[in-house]
Amino acid sequence: MVKKAFMENEFLVALVIIGVSLAIGISNRAFFTVANLFDLLKNSVIMGIFAIGVFIVIVSGGIDVSFTAIAVFSLYVTNKVLVGLNYQGTILLAFLISAGIGTLLGIFNAIFISLYKIPTLIVTLGTQSIYRGFLLAFIGTTLIQDLPSGLIGFSKTYILKATTPNGGIMGLPIAIILLISIVFLCWLLLDYTMLGRGIYALGGDRTAAERAGFNVRTIEFFIYGFVGFLCGIAGIIHSSFARVANPFDLVGNELNVIAAVVLGGTKITGGHGTVLGTVLGVFLVVLVNNSLILLGVPSYWQKAVIGLLILIGTALPAYKFNRSTSRLGIEVH
């Protein structure tokens, strides 16, 4: 049973999280505080929502690098519209508008991927530049600092509070409930619906999925539309936390999100992966990023460490697979 547990990627990632936590906690006792835990969880919210969307794309056999551009486009246009209308209501309308814009941009990706069969990386690389360029050229390049009161109020709403070592107050934001809800819904979708089985089947073998009766075109439109929807949600949460709408934000963070998904055990070739593994991968990447800062390591080392983790996270499953197939006498090309 123990040997079987060690073969599970989620178990190994959990062990790495525990090991890294103990190592950092011994070096800096501030790590083992409730305030630091709240900080880690808060930093996991936006990356976690992005990672769930990227996870679904990779499981289906694709790759999406346009998700941050969709998020920043959605958040900036939404805030510009609401500020122009002098809107002072709740954040709900901002979520609806931003998620709607994100969904439309995601469907725009799906048109080229599903109807014209263009590789997902090529499409999303192109649309990333289109969305970002259109935003900066035609919508705006200035920061929007007078956000609607609903967004500011959302960032100040906590479900729990703790005192930091220097006497400050650190809260666990209510946005964590949104992340938990999205994770739960994604788990239900992938594990208990025909649509979820279709997504896994598409990532395993597209031709076999079509022969099995899955409507691949509908599934692809759902995947990229859903990713756009999640990006719209994540974008509004980001602007709420930052209390500013910055058109230059988020783009450039794709590597961290993809790293989290791959470290969680999702095969980059598609067809395999779990929601739990993705959540653990997100927490590991956030833990490494935050902890390097806590230990005083320069920020440019973070990218090197994340790149090393990706290499280990992809090489280890490949090594285990090759080892198991060699034992069975199967030649792998």
mmCIF file of C-alpha atoms in Angstrom:
data_model
loop_
_atom_site.group_PDB
_atom_site.id
_atom_site.type_symbol
_atom_site.label_atom_id
_atom_site.label_comp_id
_atom_site.label_asym_id
_atom_site.label_seq_id
_atom_site.Cartn_x
_atom_site.Cartn_y
_atom_site.Cartn_z
ATOM 1 C CA MET A 1 0.000 0.000 0.000
ATOM 2 C CA VAL A 2 2.852 2.378 0.901
ATOM 3 C CA LYS A 3 4.650 1.472 -2.335
ATOM 4 C CA LYS A 4 1.451 2.196 -4.292
ATOM 5 C CA ALA A 5 1.096 5.589 -2.555
ATOM 6 C CA PHE A 6 4.653 6.512 -3.577
ATOM 7 C CA MET A 7 3.711 5.810 -7.200
ATOM 8 C CA GLU A 8 0.941 8.448 -7.020
ATOM 9 C CA ASN A 9 2.073 11.879 -8.171
ATOM 10 C CA GLU A 10 -0.251 13.694 -5.749
ATOM 11 C CA PHE A 11 1.342 11.873 -2.797
ATOM 12 C CA LEU A 12 4.834 12.822 -3.948
ATOM 13 C CA VAL A 13 3.864 16.491 -4.416
ATOM 14 C CA ALA A 14 2.307 16.527 -0.932
ATOM 15 C CA LEU A 15 5.561 15.101 0.499
ATOM 16 C CA VAL A 16 7.581 17.790 -1.301
ATOM 17 C CA ILE A 17 5.276 20.499 0.123
ATOM 18 C CA ILE A 18 5.748 19.132 3.646
ATOM 19 C CA GLY A 19 9.535 18.840 3.184
ATOM 20 C CA VAL A 20 9.914 22.359 1.770
ATOM 21 C CA SER A 21 7.694 23.767 4.542
ATOM 22 C CA LEU A 22 9.774 22.107 7.278
ATOM 23 C CA ALA A 23 13.035 23.312 5.707
ATOM 24 C CA ILE A 24 11.815 26.908 5.432
ATOM 25 C CA GLY A 25 10.180 26.856 8.855
ATOM 26 C CA ILE A 26 13.468 25.798 10.477
ATOM 27 C CA SER A 27 15.273 28.679 8.721
ATOM 28 C CA ASN A 28 12.621 31.287 9.474
ATOM 29 C CA ARG A 29 10.063 30.798 12.252
ATOM 30 C CA ALA A 30 7.803 33.448 10.739
ATOM 31 C CA PHE A 31 6.825 30.795 8.220
ATOM 32 C CA PHE A 32 4.821 28.800 10.787
ATOM 33 C CA THR A 33 2.306 31.529 11.548
ATOM 34 C CA VAL A 34 -1.375 31.782 10.743
ATOM 35 C CA ALA A 35 -0.750 35.106 8.993
ATOM 36 C CA ASN A 36 1.769 33.490 6.624
ATOM 37 C CA LEU A 37 -0.672 30.639 5.902
ATOM 38 C CA PHE A 38 -3.356 33.209 5.043
ATOM 39 C CA ASP A 39 -0.863 34.992 2.788
ATOM 40 C CA LEU A 40 -0.061 31.736 0.957
ATOM 41 C CA LEU A 41 -3.753 30.949 0.504
ATOM 42 C CA LYS A 42 -4.487 34.479 -0.748
ATOM 43 C CA ASN A 43 -1.669 34.205 -3.293
ATOM 44 C CA SER A 44 -3.077 30.842 -4.414
ATOM 45 C CA VAL A 45 -6.501 32.234 -5.387
ATOM 46 C CA ILE A 46 -5.745 33.822 -8.774
ATOM 47 C CA MET A 47 -3.133 31.269 -9.807
ATOM 48 C CA GLY A 48 -5.497 28.494 -8.702
ATOM 49 C CA ILE A 49 -8.342 29.734 -10.931
ATOM 50 C CA PHE A 50 -5.967 30.128 -13.887
ATOM 51 C CA ALA A 51 -4.526 26.659 -13.229
ATOM 52 C CA ILE A 52 -7.947 24.975 -13.274
ATOM 53 C CA GLY A 53 -8.583 26.428 -16.741
ATOM 54 C CA VAL A 54 -5.116 25.510 -18.036
ATOM 55 C CA PHE A 55 -5.487 22.030 -16.506
ATOM 56 C CA ILE A 56 -8.649 21.355 -18.547
ATOM 57 C CA VAL A 57 -6.947 22.542 -21.742
ATOM 58 C CA ILE A 58 -3.863 20.357 -21.181
ATOM 59 C CA VAL A 59 -5.967 17.306 -20.252
ATOM 60 C CA SER A 60 -7.788 17.750 -23.580
ATOM 61 C CA GLY A 61 -4.444 17.608 -25.402
ATOM 62 C CA GLY A 62 -4.031 21.363 -26.015
ATOM 63 C CA ILE A 63 -2.057 24.241 -24.564
ATOM 64 C CA ASP A 64 -3.212 27.806 -23.902
ATOM 65 C CA VAL A 65 -0.837 30.736 -23.387
ATOM 66 C CA SER A 66 -3.424 33.468 -23.987
ATOM 67 C CA PHE A 67 -5.230 33.145 -20.639
ATOM 68 C CA THR A 68 -3.426 36.015 -18.911
ATOM 69 C CA ALA A 69 -4.063 38.328 -21.889
ATOM 70 C CA ILE A 70 -7.783 37.399 -21.740
ATOM 71 C CA ALA A 71 -7.848 38.135 -18.006
ATOM 72 C CA VAL A 72 -6.222 41.557 -18.258
ATOM 73 C CA PHE A 73 -8.350 42.509 -21.289
ATOM 74 C CA SER A 74 -11.524 41.510 -19.432
ATOM 75 C CA LEU A 75 -10.658 43.242 -16.167
ATOM 76 C CA TYR A 76 -9.545 46.484 -17.817
ATOM 77 C CA VAL A 77 -12.537 46.823 -20.170
ATOM 78 C CA THR A 78 -14.944 45.984 -17.331
ATOM 79 C CA ASN A 79 -13.453 48.575 -14.980
ATOM 80 C CA LYS A 80 -13.342 51.197 -17.716
ATOM 81 C CA VAL A 81 -17.049 50.653 -18.487
ATOM 82 C CA LEU A 82 -18.114 50.646 -14.821
ATOM 83 C CA VAL A 83 -16.053 53.750 -13.980
ATOM 84 C CA GLY A 84 -17.504 55.490 -17.044
ATOM 85 C CA LEU A 85 -21.012 54.696 -15.766
ATOM 86 C CA ASN A 86 -20.013 55.803 -12.224
ATOM 87 C CA TYR A 87 -21.225 52.395 -11.025
ATOM 88 C CA GLN A 88 -21.071 51.989 -7.233
ATOM 89 C CA GLY A 89 -22.965 48.709 -6.757
ATOM 90 C CA THR A 90 -21.746 45.258 -5.772
ATOM 91 C CA ILE A 91 -18.939 43.332 -7.453
ATOM 92 C CA LEU A 92 -21.449 40.905 -8.979
ATOM 93 C CA LEU A 93 -21.986 43.036 -12.107
ATOM 94 C CA ALA A 94 -18.214 43.303 -12.600
ATOM 95 C CA PHE A 95 -17.925 39.506 -12.438
ATOM 96 C CA LEU A 96 -20.743 39.089 -14.988
ATOM 97 C CA ILE A 97 -19.302 41.574 -17.500
ATOM 98 C CA SER A 98 -15.719 40.364 -17.149
ATOM 99 C CA ALA A 99 -16.681 36.667 -17.351
ATOM 100 C CA GLY A 100 -18.806 37.435 -20.420
ATOM 101 C CA ILE A 101 -15.924 39.191 -22.181
ATOM 102 C CA GLY A 102 -13.563 36.369 -21.235
ATOM 103 C CA THR A 103 -15.972 33.755 -22.574
ATOM 104 C CA LEU A 104 -16.246 35.545 -25.931
ATOM 105 C CA LEU A 105 -12.453 35.775 -26.240
ATOM 106 C CA GLY A 106 -12.133 32.094 -25.342
ATOM 107 C CA ILE A 107 -14.690 31.172 -28.014
ATOM 108 C CA PHE A 108 -12.668 33.261 -30.487
ATOM 109 C CA ASN A 109 -9.737 30.913 -29.739
ATOM 110 C CA ALA A 110 -11.997 27.889 -30.197
ATOM 111 C CA ILE A 111 -13.082 29.010 -33.694
ATOM 112 C CA PHE A 112 -9.531 28.668 -35.025
ATOM 113 C CA ILE A 113 -8.726 25.553 -32.989
ATOM 114 C CA SER A 114 -11.899 23.586 -33.678
ATOM 115 C CA LEU A 115 -13.092 24.787 -37.096
ATOM 116 C CA TYR A 116 -9.733 25.340 -38.806
ATOM 117 C CA LYS A 117 -7.718 22.688 -36.909
ATOM 118 C CA ILE A 118 -4.836 25.073 -36.187
ATOM 119 C CA PRO A 119 -2.508 23.878 -33.371
ATOM 120 C CA THR A 120 -3.538 25.298 -30.019
ATOM 121 C CA LEU A 121 -0.120 26.791 -29.224
ATOM 122 C CA ILE A 122 -0.034 28.689 -32.529
ATOM 123 C CA VAL A 123 -3.578 30.023 -32.058
ATOM 124 C CA THR A 124 -3.147 31.137 -28.463
ATOM 125 C CA LEU A 125 0.273 32.694 -29.133
ATOM 126 C CA GLY A 126 -1.337 34.743 -31.873
ATOM 127 C CA THR A 127 -4.452 35.733 -29.935
ATOM 128 C CA GLN A 128 -2.344 36.619 -26.877
ATOM 129 C CA SER A 129 -0.626 39.277 -28.984
ATOM 130 C CA ILE A 130 -3.915 40.355 -30.597
ATOM 131 C CA TYR A 131 -5.751 40.815 -27.272
ATOM 132 C CA ARG A 132 -2.839 42.605 -25.643
ATOM 133 C CA GLY A 133 -2.106 44.796 -28.670
ATOM 134 C CA PHE A 134 -5.778 45.744 -29.159
ATOM 135 C CA LEU A 135 -6.101 46.615 -25.475
ATOM 136 C CA LEU A 136 -3.046 48.895 -25.447
ATOM 137 C CA ALA A 137 -3.693 50.460 -28.876
ATOM 138 C CA PHE A 138 -7.430 51.112 -28.746
ATOM 139 C CA ILE A 139 -8.712 50.884 -25.160
ATOM 140 C CA GLY A 140 -6.130 52.399 -22.878
ATOM 141 C CA THR A 141 -2.686 52.337 -21.314
ATOM 142 C CA THR A 142 -3.325 54.362 -18.162
ATOM 143 C CA LEU A 143 -3.978 52.918 -14.727
ATOM 144 C CA ILE A 144 -7.566 53.070 -13.441
ATOM 145 C CA GLN A 145 -7.241 53.774 -9.723
ATOM 146 C CA ASP A 146 -10.765 54.900 -8.763
ATOM 147 C CA LEU A 147 -12.315 51.440 -8.971
ATOM 148 C CA PRO A 148 -16.016 50.927 -8.151
ATOM 149 C CA SER A 149 -16.661 50.634 -4.412
ATOM 150 C CA GLY A 150 -17.885 47.053 -4.827
ATOM 151 C CA LEU A 151 -14.429 45.892 -5.932
ATOM 152 C CA ILE A 152 -12.706 47.717 -3.068
ATOM 153 C CA GLY A 153 -15.202 46.313 -0.575
ATOM 154 C CA PHE A 154 -14.654 42.772 -1.903
ATOM 155 C CA SER A 155 -10.895 43.040 -1.284
ATOM 156 C CA LYS A 156 -11.561 44.070 2.345
ATOM 157 C CA THR A 157 -13.996 41.238 3.092
ATOM 158 C CA TYR A 158 -12.396 38.432 5.096
ATOM 159 C CA ILE A 159 -13.733 35.164 6.428
ATOM 160 C CA LEU A 160 -10.941 34.909 9.041
ATOM 161 C CA LYS A 161 -8.337 37.322 10.478
ATOM 162 C CA ALA A 162 -4.937 36.874 12.166
ATOM 163 C CA THR A 163 -2.278 39.141 13.676
ATOM 164 C CA THR A 164 1.127 39.334 11.971
ATOM 165 C CA PRO A 165 4.403 39.235 14.001
ATOM 166 C CA ASN A 166 4.748 43.031 13.603
ATOM 167 C CA GLY A 167 1.252 43.668 14.952
ATOM 168 C CA GLY A 168 -0.577 44.079 11.643
ATOM 169 C CA ILE A 169 -3.769 42.323 10.602
ATOM 170 C CA MET A 170 -3.773 39.646 7.907
ATOM 171 C CA GLY A 171 -7.097 38.312 6.674
ATOM 172 C CA LEU A 172 -8.186 35.296 4.663
ATOM 173 C CA PRO A 173 -10.142 36.881 1.786
ATOM 174 C CA ILE A 174 -13.610 35.726 0.867
ATOM 175 C CA ALA A 175 -12.289 35.055 -2.647
ATOM 176 C CA ILE A 176 -10.903 31.772 -1.315
ATOM 177 C CA ILE A 177 -14.515 30.506 -1.298
ATOM 178 C CA LEU A 178 -14.727 31.257 -5.031
ATOM 179 C CA LEU A 179 -11.571 29.213 -5.644
ATOM 180 C CA ILE A 180 -12.905 26.276 -3.591
ATOM 181 C CA SER A 181 -16.240 26.411 -5.462
ATOM 182 C CA ILE A 182 -14.512 26.419 -8.877
ATOM 183 C CA VAL A 183 -12.253 23.520 -7.867
ATOM 184 C CA PHE A 184 -15.257 21.520 -6.607
ATOM 185 C CA LEU A 185 -17.329 22.184 -9.750
ATOM 186 C CA CYS A 186 -14.402 21.261 -12.006
ATOM 187 C CA TRP A 187 -13.924 18.001 -10.095
ATOM 188 C CA LEU A 188 -17.615 17.153 -10.503
ATOM 189 C CA LEU A 189 -17.493 18.072 -14.193
ATOM 190 C CA LEU A 190 -14.473 15.941 -15.021
ATOM 191 C CA ASP A 191 -15.206 12.927 -12.835
ATOM 192 C CA TYR A 192 -18.989 12.593 -12.982
ATOM 193 C CA THR A 193 -20.234 13.898 -16.352
ATOM 194 C CA MET A 194 -20.083 12.678 -19.949
ATOM 195 C CA LEU A 195 -18.589 16.047 -20.897
ATOM 196 C CA GLY A 196 -15.694 15.416 -18.511
ATOM 197 C CA ARG A 197 -15.124 11.936 -19.956
ATOM 198 C CA GLY A 198 -15.157 13.499 -23.398
ATOM 199 C CA ILE A 199 -12.426 15.964 -22.359
ATOM 200 C CA TYR A 200 -10.196 13.120 -21.141
ATOM 201 C CA ALA A 201 -10.995 11.067 -24.258
ATOM 202 C CA LEU A 202 -10.112 14.001 -26.517
ATOM 203 C CA GLY A 203 -6.727 14.312 -24.810
ATOM 204 C CA GLY A 204 -6.089 10.573 -25.030
ATOM 205 C CA ASP A 205 -6.878 10.134 -28.743
ATOM 206 C CA ARG A 206 -8.958 12.550 -30.806
ATOM 207 C CA THR A 207 -9.878 9.987 -33.458
ATOM 208 C CA ALA A 208 -10.896 7.407 -30.867
ATOM 209 C CA ALA A 209 -13.002 10.032 -29.073
ATOM 210 C CA GLU A 210 -14.857 10.829 -32.314
ATOM 211 C CA ARG A 211 -15.440 7.124 -33.008
ATOM 212 C CA ALA A 212 -16.753 6.708 -29.466
ATOM 213 C CA GLY A 213 -19.485 9.241 -30.274
ATOM 214 C CA PHE A 214 -18.182 12.347 -28.514
ATOM 215 C CA ASN A 215 -18.944 15.652 -30.248
ATOM 216 C CA VAL A 216 -15.358 16.894 -30.290
ATOM 217 C CA ARG A 217 -16.209 20.286 -31.783
ATOM 218 C CA THR A 218 -18.720 21.067 -29.012
ATOM 219 C CA ILE A 219 -16.249 19.910 -26.371
ATOM 220 C CA GLU A 220 -13.508 22.182 -27.727
ATOM 221 C CA PHE A 221 -15.829 25.202 -27.817
ATOM 222 C CA PHE A 222 -16.822 24.464 -24.217
ATOM 223 C CA ILE A 223 -13.184 24.087 -23.073
ATOM 224 C CA TYR A 224 -11.912 27.392 -24.471
ATOM 225 C CA GLY A 225 -15.106 29.281 -23.627
ATOM 226 C CA PHE A 226 -14.902 27.968 -20.040
ATOM 227 C CA VAL A 227 -11.228 28.945 -19.755
ATOM 228 C CA GLY A 228 -12.150 32.465 -20.914
ATOM 229 C CA PHE A 229 -14.951 32.559 -18.315
ATOM 230 C CA LEU A 230 -12.496 31.625 -15.536
ATOM 231 C CA CYS A 231 -9.995 34.230 -16.785
ATOM 232 C CA GLY A 232 -12.675 36.918 -16.520
ATOM 233 C CA ILE A 233 -13.374 35.902 -12.905
ATOM 234 C CA ALA A 234 -9.659 35.780 -12.028
ATOM 235 C CA GLY A 235 -9.071 39.177 -13.663
ATOM 236 C CA ILE A 236 -11.673 40.937 -11.529
ATOM 237 C CA ILE A 237 -10.323 39.324 -8.354
ATOM 238 C CA HIS A 238 -6.819 40.486 -9.339
ATOM 239 C CA SER A 239 -7.914 44.095 -9.874
ATOM 240 C CA SER A 240 -9.873 43.966 -6.605
ATOM 241 C CA PHE A 241 -6.819 42.722 -4.654
ATOM 242 C CA ALA A 242 -4.511 45.247 -6.361
ATOM 243 C CA ARG A 243 -7.175 48.017 -6.105
ATOM 244 C CA VAL A 244 -6.155 49.208 -9.549
ATOM 245 C CA ALA A 245 -6.841 48.175 -13.147
ATOM 246 C CA ASN A 246 -3.441 47.942 -14.834
ATOM 247 C CA PRO A 247 -3.350 46.952 -18.547
ATOM 248 C CA PHE A 248 0.262 45.771 -18.116
ATOM 249 C CA ASP A 249 -0.522 43.277 -15.313
ATOM 250 C CA LEU A 250 -0.565 39.456 -15.369
ATOM 251 C CA VAL A 251 0.972 38.838 -18.813
ATOM 252 C CA GLY A 252 4.240 36.977 -18.236
ATOM 253 C CA ASN A 253 2.929 34.713 -15.480
ATOM 254 C CA GLU A 254 2.011 31.860 -17.854
ATOM 255 C CA LEU A 255 5.082 29.792 -16.935
ATOM 256 C CA ASN A 256 4.189 29.638 -13.233
ATOM 257 C CA VAL A 257 0.638 28.459 -13.967
ATOM 258 C CA ILE A 258 1.665 25.819 -16.512
ATOM 259 C CA ALA A 259 4.391 24.680 -14.101
ATOM 260 C CA ALA A 260 1.810 24.219 -11.337
ATOM 261 C CA VAL A 261 -0.393 22.073 -13.594
ATOM 262 C CA VAL A 262 2.502 19.911 -14.829
ATOM 263 C CA LEU A 263 3.934 19.502 -11.313
ATOM 264 C CA GLY A 264 0.495 18.285 -10.210
ATOM 265 C CA GLY A 265 0.896 15.253 -12.474
ATOM 266 C CA THR A 266 -0.984 16.360 -15.595
ATOM 267 C CA LYS A 267 0.614 14.891 -18.698
ATOM 268 C CA ILE A 268 1.614 17.621 -21.143
ATOM 269 C CA THR A 269 0.491 15.265 -23.944
ATOM 270 C CA GLY A 270 -3.068 15.171 -22.561
ATOM 271 C CA GLY A 271 -5.487 12.505 -21.369
ATOM 272 C CA HIS A 272 -4.252 12.280 -17.780
ATOM 273 C CA GLY A 273 -4.361 14.491 -14.696
ATOM 274 C CA THR A 274 -6.394 15.260 -11.588
ATOM 275 C CA VAL A 275 -7.902 18.361 -10.018
ATOM 276 C CA LEU A 276 -6.297 17.465 -6.663
ATOM 277 C CA GLY A 277 -2.861 17.242 -8.282
ATOM 278 C CA THR A 278 -3.366 20.659 -9.880
ATOM 279 C CA VAL A 279 -4.343 22.234 -6.551
ATOM 280 C CA LEU A 280 -1.246 20.735 -4.879
ATOM 281 C CA GLY A 281 0.919 21.946 -7.775
ATOM 282 C CA VAL A 282 -0.432 25.494 -7.349
ATOM 283 C CA PHE A 283 0.312 25.456 -3.627
ATOM 284 C CA LEU A 284 3.844 24.164 -4.251
ATOM 285 C CA VAL A 285 4.644 26.923 -6.779
ATOM 286 C CA VAL A 286 3.160 29.626 -4.510
ATOM 287 C CA LEU A 287 5.080 28.162 -1.568
ATOM 288 C CA VAL A 288 8.375 28.262 -3.488
ATOM 289 C CA ASN A 289 7.796 31.802 -4.781
ATOM 290 C CA ASN A 290 6.788 33.190 -1.376
ATOM 291 C CA SER A 291 9.412 31.305 0.551
ATOM 292 C CA LEU A 292 12.316 32.439 -1.590
ATOM 293 C CA ILE A 293 11.254 35.995 -0.763
ATOM 294 C CA LEU A 294 10.988 35.053 2.926
ATOM 295 C CA LEU A 295 14.527 33.648 2.813
ATOM 296 C CA GLY A 296 15.869 36.760 1.091
ATOM 297 C CA VAL A 297 16.648 34.996 -2.208
ATOM 298 C CA PRO A 298 16.667 37.417 -5.209
ATOM 299 C CA SER A 299 13.461 37.313 -7.250
ATOM 300 C CA TYR A 300 15.222 36.363 -10.488
ATOM 301 C CA TRP A 301 16.128 33.030 -8.889
ATOM 302 C CA GLN A 302 12.423 32.202 -8.694
ATOM 303 C CA LYS A 303 12.213 31.601 -12.453
ATOM 304 C CA ALA A 304 15.250 29.334 -12.338
ATOM 305 C CA VAL A 305 13.733 27.315 -9.489
ATOM 306 C CA ILE A 306 10.342 27.067 -11.252
ATOM 307 C CA GLY A 307 12.087 25.919 -14.441
ATOM 308 C CA LEU A 308 13.970 23.274 -12.448
ATOM 309 C CA LEU A 309 10.723 22.091 -10.864
ATOM 310 C CA ILE A 310 9.116 21.750 -14.316
ATOM 311 C CA LEU A 311 12.084 19.675 -15.472
ATOM 312 C CA ILE A 312 11.834 17.398 -12.440
ATOM 313 C CA GLY A 313 8.033 17.246 -12.623
ATOM 314 C CA THR A 314 8.068 16.094 -16.255
ATOM 315 C CA ALA A 315 11.186 13.929 -16.111
ATOM 316 C CA LEU A 316 10.133 11.893 -13.060
ATOM 317 C CA PRO A 317 6.837 10.552 -14.543
ATOM 318 C CA ALA A 318 8.632 9.809 -17.830
ATOM 319 C CA TYR A 319 11.328 7.912 -15.917
ATOM 320 C CA LYS A 320 8.716 5.916 -13.975
ATOM 321 C CA PHE A 321 6.826 5.125 -17.203
ATOM 322 C CA ASN A 322 9.954 3.967 -19.037
ATOM 323 C CA ARG A 323 10.996 1.868 -16.052
ATOM 324 C CA SER A 324 7.603 0.151 -15.789
ATOM 325 C CA THR A 325 7.464 -0.560 -19.539
ATOM 326 C CA SER A 326 11.014 -1.935 -19.566
ATOM 327 C CA ARG A 327 10.045 -4.335 -16.782
ATOM 328 C CA LEU A 328 7.153 -5.559 -18.943
ATOM 329 C CA GLY A 329 9.507 -5.928 -21.892
ATOM 330 C CA ILE A 330 7.718 -3.232 -23.955
ATOM 331 C CA GLU A 331 9.829 -1.153 -26.294
ATOM 332 C CA VAL A 332 8.861 2.533 -26.226
ATOM 333 C CA HIS A 333 9.678 4.861 -29.115
#
